[in-house]
Amino acid sequence: MKQFPVRDQVSWFVGFRYAGIEAETHLLSFLARVAMLGLVLGTALLITVLSVMNGFDRELRERILNIVPHISIYRDESERPGGNAFSWHDVEQSIKQNPEVLEVIPFIEVQGLLKSGEQAEPLLFYGVENYPALQDYLSDTDLKNWQGNPSGLLIGQHLAEKMHLHINDEVIGILSVNSSAQTTGNAALSKMVLQRFQVSGIFDTKTELDKALVISHQAVLETAAGIVGPQGVRLRVKDLFRAPVIEWKILQNLPENFYGRNWSQTHGNLYEAVQMSRSLVSLLMFVIVAVAVFNVVSTLILVVIEKKQAIAILRVQGANRKHITKIFMVQGTLIGLIGSCIGAVIGILISLLLPSAVTFMEHAFHFQFLKTDVYPISYIPADLRLPQVGMVVFTATLFSFVASLYPAWRATRVDPAQVLRYE
């Protein structure tokens, strides 16, 4: 085993003592612990905030963007209204040739109102025969009820609570459809159509979709709205971040009167807002850690002032500037390493317990911290990533190491003859 030279051992030993592990005076011990506490709080806060922002990013991708279509392909009916001789089956087969497309589902979407008693809510009626993305948020019973009920309707938990709706309740859909028989110039007039539905299932995605989306059978909306066939197809792709490119490739193989829309156009602003908030909050938290490191600088400078005589004695006994520098670099690095590691443990525990703690407080105090009227989801998510934890610990330790350079340099400037003149 490699042995350190005697003077190097002294540098490590004194550095450990000055770090507060075995401090000789209460003042030095207190200052070291205050500096360490600042790093503990800054590191724990940074890890917690990063976990929450990671959670928002994950939930946006895996919940909202998994439920809404990655790409929607439509046909412009302004030139050829009706399109009775047109077959969407050919379009589906053409799109399925793209290896990046996982799912192709025909759909109809109609704006309207859902009315129950005296209450009415504006929302989007989505007509499909299959909606795989919602199966994770529905019970098997509700899904079978909807599939076996032609007039069945799937609604979100938020909407159900707001309108006091339960399974098997009767509701009225007021659909806004274009009347092709009545036109003024090139603009089609809209008419309102009433359609009775029965609540067959309630889904709870805990996102903004729970309050503005209802799922009906495609055939029912076709009959009610007087539409022949689907209005478009919704696609799910392997890599949602390639959706604009995939959309462009698909449209190149379709006639000119087809157009598309992808998730970046419908929810792109929300995703960019989450990413920007994540970057800004992370930067702010790193600044807080950097400010905490200034405590290390001030602590080490005070140690230099307090220990001038000890430094001078070490110099007289043979320690050179390299050894004096090492003492204070060891002290600063240890404060940073120990403080960041303790902060990391606390931050990990908070990140793991925070979602459950918030849920418990919401039930205990009957108060909801996040509402989908303002936020995309109604709960506090957390996604702890160990590589990020390691990066935070490394960065805090590195900051402390760099912060120790100036006090270490100040210590090497101590003149033994000047200090020990009157001793």
Tab-separated table of C-alpha atoms in Angstrom:
chain	number	residue	atom	x	y	z
A	1	MET	CA	0.000	0.000	0.000
A	2	LYS	CA	1.371	3.404	-0.934
A	3	GLN	CA	2.458	5.561	2.029
A	4	PHE	CA	2.081	9.313	2.022
A	5	PRO	CA	5.103	11.408	2.952
A	6	VAL	CA	4.999	12.776	6.483
A	7	ARG	CA	4.323	16.334	5.380
A	8	ASP	CA	1.472	15.245	3.106
A	9	GLN	CA	-0.061	13.330	5.998
A	10	VAL	CA	0.125	16.479	8.117
A	11	SER	CA	-1.613	18.482	5.368
A	12	TRP	CA	-4.473	15.976	5.204
A	13	PHE	CA	-4.727	15.699	8.979
A	14	VAL	CA	-4.838	19.472	9.549
A	15	GLY	CA	-7.289	19.906	6.660
A	16	PHE	CA	-9.648	17.394	8.286
A	17	ARG	CA	-9.419	19.148	11.626
A	18	TYR	CA	-10.096	22.568	10.110
A	19	ALA	CA	-13.089	21.185	8.179
A	20	GLY	CA	-14.877	20.908	11.510
A	21	ILE	CA	-14.592	17.178	11.950
A	22	GLU	CA	-12.233	17.691	14.882
A	23	ALA	CA	-12.121	21.471	15.163
A	24	GLU	CA	-10.022	22.837	18.002
A	25	THR	CA	-12.234	25.850	18.683
A	26	HIS	CA	-15.981	26.227	18.803
A	27	LEU	CA	-15.766	29.194	16.414
A	28	LEU	CA	-14.121	27.209	13.627
A	29	SER	CA	-16.477	24.294	14.172
A	30	PHE	CA	-19.496	26.595	14.028
A	31	LEU	CA	-18.295	28.374	10.869
A	32	ALA	CA	-17.573	25.091	9.110
A	33	ARG	CA	-21.014	23.728	9.982
A	34	VAL	CA	-22.745	26.915	8.819
A	35	ALA	CA	-20.966	26.700	5.470
A	36	MET	CA	-21.844	23.020	5.247
A	37	LEU	CA	-25.488	23.704	6.142
A	38	GLY	CA	-25.767	26.191	3.295
A	39	LEU	CA	-24.582	23.561	0.843
A	40	VAL	CA	-26.915	20.956	2.367
A	41	LEU	CA	-29.965	23.186	1.898
A	42	GLY	CA	-28.946	24.361	-1.573
A	43	THR	CA	-28.203	20.832	-2.817
A	44	ALA	CA	-31.387	19.342	-1.338
A	45	LEU	CA	-33.505	22.127	-2.833
A	46	LEU	CA	-31.857	21.803	-6.243
A	47	ILE	CA	-32.396	18.021	-6.392
A	48	THR	CA	-36.027	18.375	-5.279
A	49	VAL	CA	-36.812	21.066	-7.850
A	50	LEU	CA	-35.088	19.125	-10.629
A	51	SER	CA	-37.105	16.019	-9.726
A	52	VAL	CA	-40.388	17.952	-9.834
A	53	MET	CA	-39.546	19.602	-13.166
A	54	ASN	CA	-38.487	16.212	-14.556
A	55	GLY	CA	-41.843	14.900	-13.374
A	56	PHE	CA	-43.727	17.602	-15.247
A	57	ASP	CA	-41.727	16.826	-18.378
A	58	ARG	CA	-42.381	13.073	-18.052
A	59	GLU	CA	-46.109	13.455	-17.375
A	60	LEU	CA	-46.504	15.827	-20.301
A	61	ARG	CA	-44.859	13.308	-22.637
A	62	GLU	CA	-46.354	10.104	-21.231
A	63	ARG	CA	-49.841	11.313	-20.301
A	64	ILE	CA	-51.005	14.317	-22.310
A	65	LEU	CA	-48.966	13.670	-25.452
A	66	ASN	CA	-49.786	9.967	-25.299
A	67	ILE	CA	-53.524	10.673	-25.225
A	68	VAL	CA	-53.726	13.403	-27.852
A	69	PRO	CA	-52.858	12.358	-31.421
A	70	HIS	CA	-49.220	12.801	-32.367
A	71	ILE	CA	-50.371	13.618	-35.902
A	72	SER	CA	-53.826	14.223	-37.358
A	73	ILE	CA	-54.414	13.994	-41.116
A	74	TYR	CA	-57.440	15.826	-42.570
A	75	ARG	CA	-58.960	16.281	-46.004
A	76	ASP	CA	-60.002	19.705	-47.198
A	77	GLU	CA	-63.695	19.321	-48.140
A	78	SER	CA	-64.150	22.881	-49.370
A	79	GLU	CA	-63.509	21.886	-52.990
A	80	ARG	CA	-65.304	18.530	-52.920
A	81	PRO	CA	-67.851	18.556	-50.091
A	82	GLY	CA	-69.338	15.269	-48.980
A	83	GLY	CA	-66.788	13.077	-50.642
A	84	ASN	CA	-69.100	10.055	-50.914
A	85	ALA	CA	-66.874	8.393	-53.502
A	86	PHE	CA	-63.798	8.878	-51.329
A	87	SER	CA	-62.364	6.061	-49.229
A	88	TRP	CA	-60.268	6.747	-46.151
A	89	HIS	CA	-59.231	3.107	-46.256
A	90	ASP	CA	-56.787	3.881	-49.055
A	91	VAL	CA	-55.312	6.714	-46.982
A	92	GLU	CA	-54.885	4.425	-43.991
A	93	GLN	CA	-53.072	1.826	-46.062
A	94	SER	CA	-50.792	4.478	-47.524
A	95	ILE	CA	-49.927	5.875	-44.093
A	96	LYS	CA	-49.270	2.409	-42.614
A	97	GLN	CA	-46.488	1.958	-45.148
A	98	ASN	CA	-44.424	4.389	-43.063
A	99	PRO	CA	-42.393	2.290	-40.566
A	100	GLU	CA	-42.388	5.117	-38.004
A	101	VAL	CA	-46.190	5.025	-37.629
A	102	LEU	CA	-47.464	2.744	-34.870
A	103	GLU	CA	-51.205	3.387	-34.960
A	104	VAL	CA	-53.774	4.759	-37.434
A	105	ILE	CA	-57.319	5.418	-36.147
A	106	PRO	CA	-60.147	7.134	-38.102
A	107	PHE	CA	-62.059	9.770	-36.133
A	108	ILE	CA	-64.719	12.472	-36.166
A	109	GLU	CA	-64.506	15.575	-33.979
A	110	VAL	CA	-67.412	17.943	-33.385
A	111	GLN	CA	-67.561	21.015	-31.169
A	112	GLY	CA	-70.588	21.244	-28.929
A	113	LEU	CA	-72.119	21.412	-25.475
A	114	LEU	CA	-72.779	18.654	-22.975
A	115	LYS	CA	-76.010	19.332	-21.068
A	116	SER	CA	-77.253	17.709	-17.892
A	117	GLY	CA	-80.163	19.360	-16.109
A	118	GLU	CA	-79.429	23.059	-15.875
A	119	GLN	CA	-75.688	22.636	-16.462
A	120	ALA	CA	-73.989	22.863	-19.840
A	121	GLU	CA	-70.253	22.669	-20.621
A	122	PRO	CA	-68.524	23.477	-23.938
A	123	LEU	CA	-66.211	20.695	-25.095
A	124	LEU	CA	-65.016	18.545	-27.976
A	125	PHE	CA	-66.908	15.389	-28.961
A	126	TYR	CA	-64.420	12.865	-30.294
A	127	GLY	CA	-65.917	10.022	-32.323
A	128	VAL	CA	-63.840	6.837	-32.609
A	129	GLU	CA	-64.454	3.108	-32.442
A	130	ASN	CA	-61.245	2.447	-30.536
A	131	TYR	CA	-59.119	4.660	-28.279
A	132	PRO	CA	-56.173	2.551	-26.978
A	133	ALA	CA	-54.508	5.521	-25.240
A	134	LEU	CA	-57.408	5.749	-22.762
A	135	GLN	CA	-57.464	2.086	-21.775
A	136	ASP	CA	-54.931	2.686	-18.994
A	137	TYR	CA	-57.286	5.210	-17.383
A	138	LEU	CA	-60.515	3.201	-17.634
A	139	SER	CA	-61.684	0.172	-15.708
A	140	ASP	CA	-62.372	-2.974	-17.743
A	141	THR	CA	-66.061	-2.713	-16.806
A	142	ASP	CA	-66.371	0.863	-18.079
A	143	LEU	CA	-64.570	-0.013	-21.287
A	144	LYS	CA	-66.878	-2.986	-21.969
A	145	ASN	CA	-69.956	-0.875	-21.154
A	146	TRP	CA	-68.889	1.749	-23.670
A	147	GLN	CA	-68.042	-0.771	-26.376
A	148	GLY	CA	-71.434	-2.469	-25.954
A	149	ASN	CA	-73.505	0.736	-25.835
A	150	PRO	CA	-73.925	2.544	-29.202
A	151	SER	CA	-74.970	5.762	-27.424
A	152	GLY	CA	-72.299	5.392	-24.740
A	153	LEU	CA	-70.084	8.301	-23.768
A	154	LEU	CA	-66.719	8.404	-22.012
A	155	ILE	CA	-66.108	11.551	-19.971
A	156	GLY	CA	-63.297	12.837	-17.762
A	157	GLN	CA	-63.321	12.747	-13.969
A	158	HIS	CA	-63.097	16.536	-13.697
A	159	LEU	CA	-66.121	16.996	-15.957
A	160	ALA	CA	-68.075	14.285	-14.156
A	161	GLU	CA	-67.496	15.943	-10.777
A	162	LYS	CA	-68.320	19.378	-12.111
A	163	MET	CA	-71.610	18.249	-13.681
A	164	HIS	CA	-72.381	15.681	-10.935
A	165	LEU	CA	-72.522	12.827	-13.439
A	166	HIS	CA	-72.298	9.112	-12.708
A	167	ILE	CA	-72.252	5.899	-14.719
A	168	ASN	CA	-75.526	5.299	-16.696
A	169	ASP	CA	-76.673	8.939	-16.362
A	170	GLU	CA	-78.480	10.324	-19.397
A	171	VAL	CA	-77.043	13.496	-20.969
A	172	ILE	CA	-77.748	15.574	-24.066
A	173	GLY	CA	-75.108	16.555	-26.578
A	174	ILE	CA	-75.719	19.799	-28.463
A	175	LEU	CA	-73.558	19.428	-31.569
A	176	SER	CA	-72.504	22.263	-33.839
A	177	VAL	CA	-72.369	20.972	-37.434
A	178	ASN	CA	-72.044	22.678	-40.788
A	179	SER	CA	-75.157	22.761	-42.959
A	180	SER	CA	-74.174	22.075	-46.550
A	181	ALA	CA	-77.683	22.883	-47.731
A	182	GLN	CA	-77.561	26.474	-46.508
A	183	THR	CA	-74.649	28.581	-47.627
A	184	THR	CA	-73.944	32.262	-47.986
A	185	GLY	CA	-71.302	32.665	-50.641
A	186	ASN	CA	-68.582	30.179	-49.758
A	187	ALA	CA	-69.274	30.122	-46.021
A	188	ALA	CA	-71.329	27.250	-44.649
A	189	LEU	CA	-73.850	28.007	-41.934
A	190	SER	CA	-73.796	26.032	-38.698
A	191	LYS	CA	-76.767	24.350	-37.131
A	192	MET	CA	-77.302	22.765	-33.739
A	193	VAL	CA	-78.185	19.087	-33.458
A	194	LEU	CA	-79.390	17.362	-30.286
A	195	GLN	CA	-78.180	13.850	-29.516
A	196	ARG	CA	-78.876	11.770	-26.418
A	197	PHE	CA	-75.996	9.927	-24.794
A	198	GLN	CA	-75.498	7.725	-21.771
A	199	VAL	CA	-72.424	7.946	-19.555
A	200	SER	CA	-70.734	4.547	-19.916
A	201	GLY	CA	-67.349	5.261	-18.379
A	202	ILE	CA	-65.313	7.885	-16.549
A	203	PHE	CA	-61.586	8.254	-17.223
A	204	ASP	CA	-59.182	10.020	-14.888
A	205	THR	CA	-55.936	11.101	-16.541
A	206	LYS	CA	-55.437	13.938	-14.023
A	207	THR	CA	-54.705	16.283	-16.923
A	208	GLU	CA	-56.450	19.187	-18.606
A	209	LEU	CA	-58.075	16.694	-21.004
A	210	ASP	CA	-60.413	15.519	-18.231
A	211	LYS	CA	-62.431	18.712	-18.501
A	212	ALA	CA	-62.664	19.271	-22.257
A	213	LEU	CA	-62.856	15.889	-23.997
A	214	VAL	CA	-65.604	13.294	-24.322
A	215	ILE	CA	-65.392	10.110	-26.387
A	216	SER	CA	-68.336	8.843	-28.425
A	217	HIS	CA	-68.793	6.169	-31.060
A	218	GLN	CA	-67.928	7.329	-34.540
A	219	ALA	CA	-71.141	5.956	-36.083
A	220	VAL	CA	-73.326	7.955	-33.675
A	221	LEU	CA	-71.605	11.244	-34.489
A	222	GLU	CA	-71.709	10.454	-38.209
A	223	THR	CA	-75.504	10.006	-38.062
A	224	ALA	CA	-76.105	13.023	-35.799
A	225	ALA	CA	-73.866	15.396	-37.744
A	226	GLY	CA	-74.815	14.084	-41.178
A	227	ILE	CA	-71.218	13.247	-42.012
A	228	VAL	CA	-70.294	10.441	-44.396
A	229	GLY	CA	-67.246	8.589	-43.155
A	230	PRO	CA	-64.490	9.895	-40.875
A	231	GLN	CA	-63.119	13.437	-41.010
A	232	GLY	CA	-59.548	12.320	-40.602
A	233	VAL	CA	-57.142	9.820	-39.089
A	234	ARG	CA	-55.102	10.161	-35.921
A	235	LEU	CA	-51.605	8.732	-35.791
A	236	ARG	CA	-49.288	7.611	-33.038
A	237	VAL	CA	-45.616	7.457	-33.982
A	238	LYS	CA	-42.507	5.872	-32.452
A	239	ASP	CA	-40.702	9.147	-31.776
A	240	LEU	CA	-43.097	11.987	-31.039
A	241	PHE	CA	-40.295	14.546	-31.471
A	242	ARG	CA	-40.063	13.516	-35.117
A	243	ALA	CA	-43.789	14.102	-35.638
A	244	PRO	CA	-43.372	17.228	-37.861
A	245	VAL	CA	-40.933	15.382	-40.140
A	246	ILE	CA	-43.127	12.275	-40.304
A	247	GLU	CA	-46.185	14.425	-41.040
A	248	TRP	CA	-44.376	16.115	-43.933
A	249	LYS	CA	-43.294	12.736	-45.392
A	250	ILE	CA	-46.844	11.360	-45.176
A	251	LEU	CA	-48.389	14.394	-46.861
A	252	GLN	CA	-45.904	14.070	-49.733
A	253	ASN	CA	-47.586	10.763	-50.649
A	254	LEU	CA	-51.160	12.110	-50.438
A	255	PRO	CA	-53.134	14.377	-52.817
A	256	GLU	CA	-52.828	18.159	-52.458
A	257	ASN	CA	-56.166	18.591	-50.659
A	258	PHE	CA	-54.849	16.788	-47.566
A	259	TYR	CA	-53.304	18.654	-44.669
A	260	GLY	CA	-51.993	17.711	-41.259
A	261	ARG	CA	-51.571	18.907	-37.702
A	262	ASN	CA	-49.148	17.528	-35.121
A	263	TRP	CA	-48.839	17.804	-31.347
A	264	SER	CA	-46.221	20.574	-31.575
A	265	GLN	CA	-48.921	22.817	-33.051
A	266	THR	CA	-51.577	21.950	-30.461
A	267	HIS	CA	-49.452	21.442	-27.326
A	268	GLY	CA	-46.034	22.686	-28.425
A	269	ASN	CA	-46.330	25.950	-26.491
A	270	LEU	CA	-47.100	24.032	-23.312
A	271	TYR	CA	-44.130	21.720	-23.806
A	272	GLU	CA	-41.781	24.628	-24.543
A	273	ALA	CA	-43.077	26.466	-21.460
A	274	VAL	CA	-42.289	23.431	-19.277
A	275	GLN	CA	-38.813	23.128	-20.786
A	276	MET	CA	-38.093	26.836	-20.340
A	277	SER	CA	-39.347	26.783	-16.742
A	278	ARG	CA	-37.212	23.740	-16.091
A	279	SER	CA	-34.085	25.453	-17.437
A	280	LEU	CA	-34.689	28.729	-15.617
A	281	VAL	CA	-35.495	27.068	-12.278
A	282	SER	CA	-32.448	24.810	-12.599
A	283	LEU	CA	-30.255	27.828	-13.313
A	284	LEU	CA	-31.723	29.646	-10.320
A	285	MET	CA	-31.084	26.678	-8.050
A	286	PHE	CA	-27.476	26.405	-9.256
A	287	VAL	CA	-27.057	30.089	-8.430
A	288	ILE	CA	-28.349	29.346	-4.914
A	289	VAL	CA	-25.717	26.602	-4.581
A	290	ALA	CA	-23.071	29.026	-5.858
A	291	VAL	CA	-24.138	31.592	-3.261
A	292	ALA	CA	-23.892	28.902	-0.566
A	293	VAL	CA	-20.319	28.270	-1.708
A	294	PHE	CA	-19.468	31.872	-0.825
A	295	ASN	CA	-19.946	30.794	2.803
A	296	VAL	CA	-17.086	28.376	2.239
A	297	VAL	CA	-14.885	31.235	1.016
A	298	SER	CA	-15.680	33.420	4.002
A	299	THR	CA	-15.180	30.490	6.391
A	300	LEU	CA	-11.773	29.652	4.969
A	301	ILE	CA	-10.638	33.266	5.036
A	302	LEU	CA	-11.625	33.511	8.704
A	303	VAL	CA	-9.733	30.284	9.362
A	304	VAL	CA	-6.654	31.787	7.697
A	305	ILE	CA	-6.920	34.856	9.917
A	306	GLU	CA	-7.577	32.758	13.025
A	307	LYS	CA	-4.750	30.315	12.306
A	308	LYS	CA	-2.006	32.670	11.161
A	309	GLN	CA	0.208	31.615	14.056
A	310	ALA	CA	-0.348	27.896	13.372
A	311	ILE	CA	0.428	28.440	9.687
A	312	ALA	CA	3.615	30.295	10.593
A	313	ILE	CA	4.697	27.482	12.917
A	314	LEU	CA	4.120	24.905	10.188
A	315	ARG	CA	6.186	26.995	7.798
A	316	VAL	CA	9.023	27.252	10.323
A	317	GLN	CA	8.919	23.476	10.872
A	318	GLY	CA	9.430	22.837	7.170
A	319	ALA	CA	6.015	22.972	5.494
A	320	ASN	CA	6.217	24.749	2.148
A	321	ARG	CA	3.530	26.699	0.308
A	322	LYS	CA	2.315	23.538	-1.429
A	323	HIS	CA	1.503	21.912	1.893
A	324	ILE	CA	-0.235	25.032	3.232
A	325	THR	CA	-2.282	25.248	0.036
A	326	LYS	CA	-3.268	21.596	0.368
A	327	ILE	CA	-4.533	22.119	3.938
A	328	PHE	CA	-7.132	24.685	2.890
A	329	MET	CA	-8.022	22.938	-0.331
A	330	VAL	CA	-8.701	19.768	1.663
A	331	GLN	CA	-10.832	21.738	4.096
A	332	GLY	CA	-12.895	23.465	1.390
A	333	THR	CA	-13.363	20.289	-0.655
A	334	LEU	CA	-14.418	18.290	2.402
A	335	ILE	CA	-16.988	20.908	3.375
A	336	GLY	CA	-18.385	20.800	-0.156
A	337	LEU	CA	-18.349	17.001	-0.434
A	338	ILE	CA	-19.905	16.307	2.954
A	339	GLY	CA	-22.489	19.086	2.603
A	340	SER	CA	-23.507	18.086	-0.925
A	341	CYS	CA	-23.747	14.379	-0.019
A	342	ILE	CA	-25.955	15.087	3.001
A	343	GLY	CA	-28.034	17.464	0.867
A	344	ALA	CA	-28.325	14.805	-1.831
A	345	VAL	CA	-29.682	12.259	0.657
A	346	ILE	CA	-32.209	14.787	1.976
A	347	GLY	CA	-33.163	15.824	-1.576
A	348	ILE	CA	-33.688	12.187	-2.613
A	349	LEU	CA	-35.927	11.534	0.390
A	350	ILE	CA	-37.978	14.681	-0.250
A	351	SER	CA	-38.340	13.835	-3.949
A	352	LEU	CA	-39.553	10.314	-3.159
A	353	LEU	CA	-41.990	11.416	-0.450
A	354	LEU	CA	-43.237	14.701	-1.939
A	355	PRO	CA	-46.018	13.354	-4.245
A	356	SER	CA	-47.509	11.217	-1.463
A	357	ALA	CA	-47.157	14.024	1.089
A	358	VAL	CA	-48.929	16.519	-1.175
A	359	THR	CA	-51.725	14.030	-1.889
A	360	PHE	CA	-52.136	13.397	1.855
A	361	MET	CA	-52.339	17.139	2.597
A	362	GLU	CA	-54.849	17.653	-0.214
A	363	HIS	CA	-57.145	15.012	1.299
A	364	ALA	CA	-56.542	16.173	4.865
A	365	PHE	CA	-57.184	19.866	4.240
A	366	HIS	CA	-59.563	19.515	1.251
A	367	PHE	CA	-57.386	21.801	-0.824
A	368	GLN	CA	-55.952	21.175	-4.283
A	369	PHE	CA	-52.491	22.599	-4.909
A	370	LEU	CA	-52.640	22.317	-8.702
A	371	LYS	CA	-55.746	22.775	-10.809
A	372	THR	CA	-56.071	21.944	-14.476
A	373	ASP	CA	-57.624	25.359	-15.021
A	374	VAL	CA	-54.087	26.736	-14.694
A	375	TYR	CA	-51.674	23.784	-14.846
A	376	PRO	CA	-51.553	20.894	-17.355
A	377	ILE	CA	-51.880	18.303	-14.564
A	378	SER	CA	-53.623	18.259	-11.182
A	379	TYR	CA	-50.946	16.647	-9.013
A	380	ILE	CA	-47.293	17.088	-8.046
A	381	PRO	CA	-45.104	14.675	-10.050
A	382	ALA	CA	-41.525	13.703	-9.261
A	383	ASP	CA	-39.009	11.930	-11.448
A	384	LEU	CA	-35.750	11.350	-9.565
A	385	ARG	CA	-32.790	10.726	-11.854
A	386	LEU	CA	-29.627	9.480	-10.173
A	387	PRO	CA	-27.254	10.833	-12.878
A	388	GLN	CA	-28.613	14.311	-12.118
A	389	VAL	CA	-28.053	13.740	-8.393
A	390	GLY	CA	-24.464	12.770	-9.121
A	391	MET	CA	-24.020	15.850	-11.291
A	392	VAL	CA	-25.351	18.124	-8.540
A	393	VAL	CA	-23.010	16.590	-5.930
A	394	PHE	CA	-20.048	16.830	-8.299
A	395	THR	CA	-20.859	20.454	-9.192
A	396	ALA	CA	-21.267	21.538	-5.554
A	397	THR	CA	-17.998	19.818	-4.612
A	398	LEU	CA	-16.235	21.385	-7.595
A	399	PHE	CA	-17.547	24.833	-6.640
A	400	SER	CA	-16.210	24.332	-3.117
A	401	PHE	CA	-12.832	23.200	-4.449
A	402	VAL	CA	-12.553	26.273	-6.655
A	403	ALA	CA	-13.747	28.487	-3.791
A	404	SER	CA	-10.923	27.186	-1.603
A	405	LEU	CA	-8.213	28.355	-4.013
A	406	TYR	CA	-8.271	32.015	-2.969
A	407	PRO	CA	-8.162	31.375	0.818
A	408	ALA	CA	-5.407	28.808	0.205
A	409	TRP	CA	-3.435	31.414	-1.721
A	410	ARG	CA	-3.986	33.904	1.118
A	411	ALA	CA	-2.632	31.339	3.574
A	412	THR	CA	0.568	30.961	1.543
A	413	ARG	CA	1.157	34.723	1.825
A	414	VAL	CA	1.458	34.533	5.602
A	415	ASP	CA	4.968	35.676	6.595
A	416	PRO	CA	6.252	33.493	9.481
A	417	ALA	CA	8.799	36.091	10.566
A	418	GLN	CA	6.165	38.818	10.771
A	419	VAL	CA	3.676	36.661	12.668
A	420	LEU	CA	6.145	35.179	15.158
A	421	ARG	CA	8.144	38.349	15.762
A	422	TYR	CA	6.665	39.036	19.198
A	423	GLU	CA	6.087	35.389	20.220
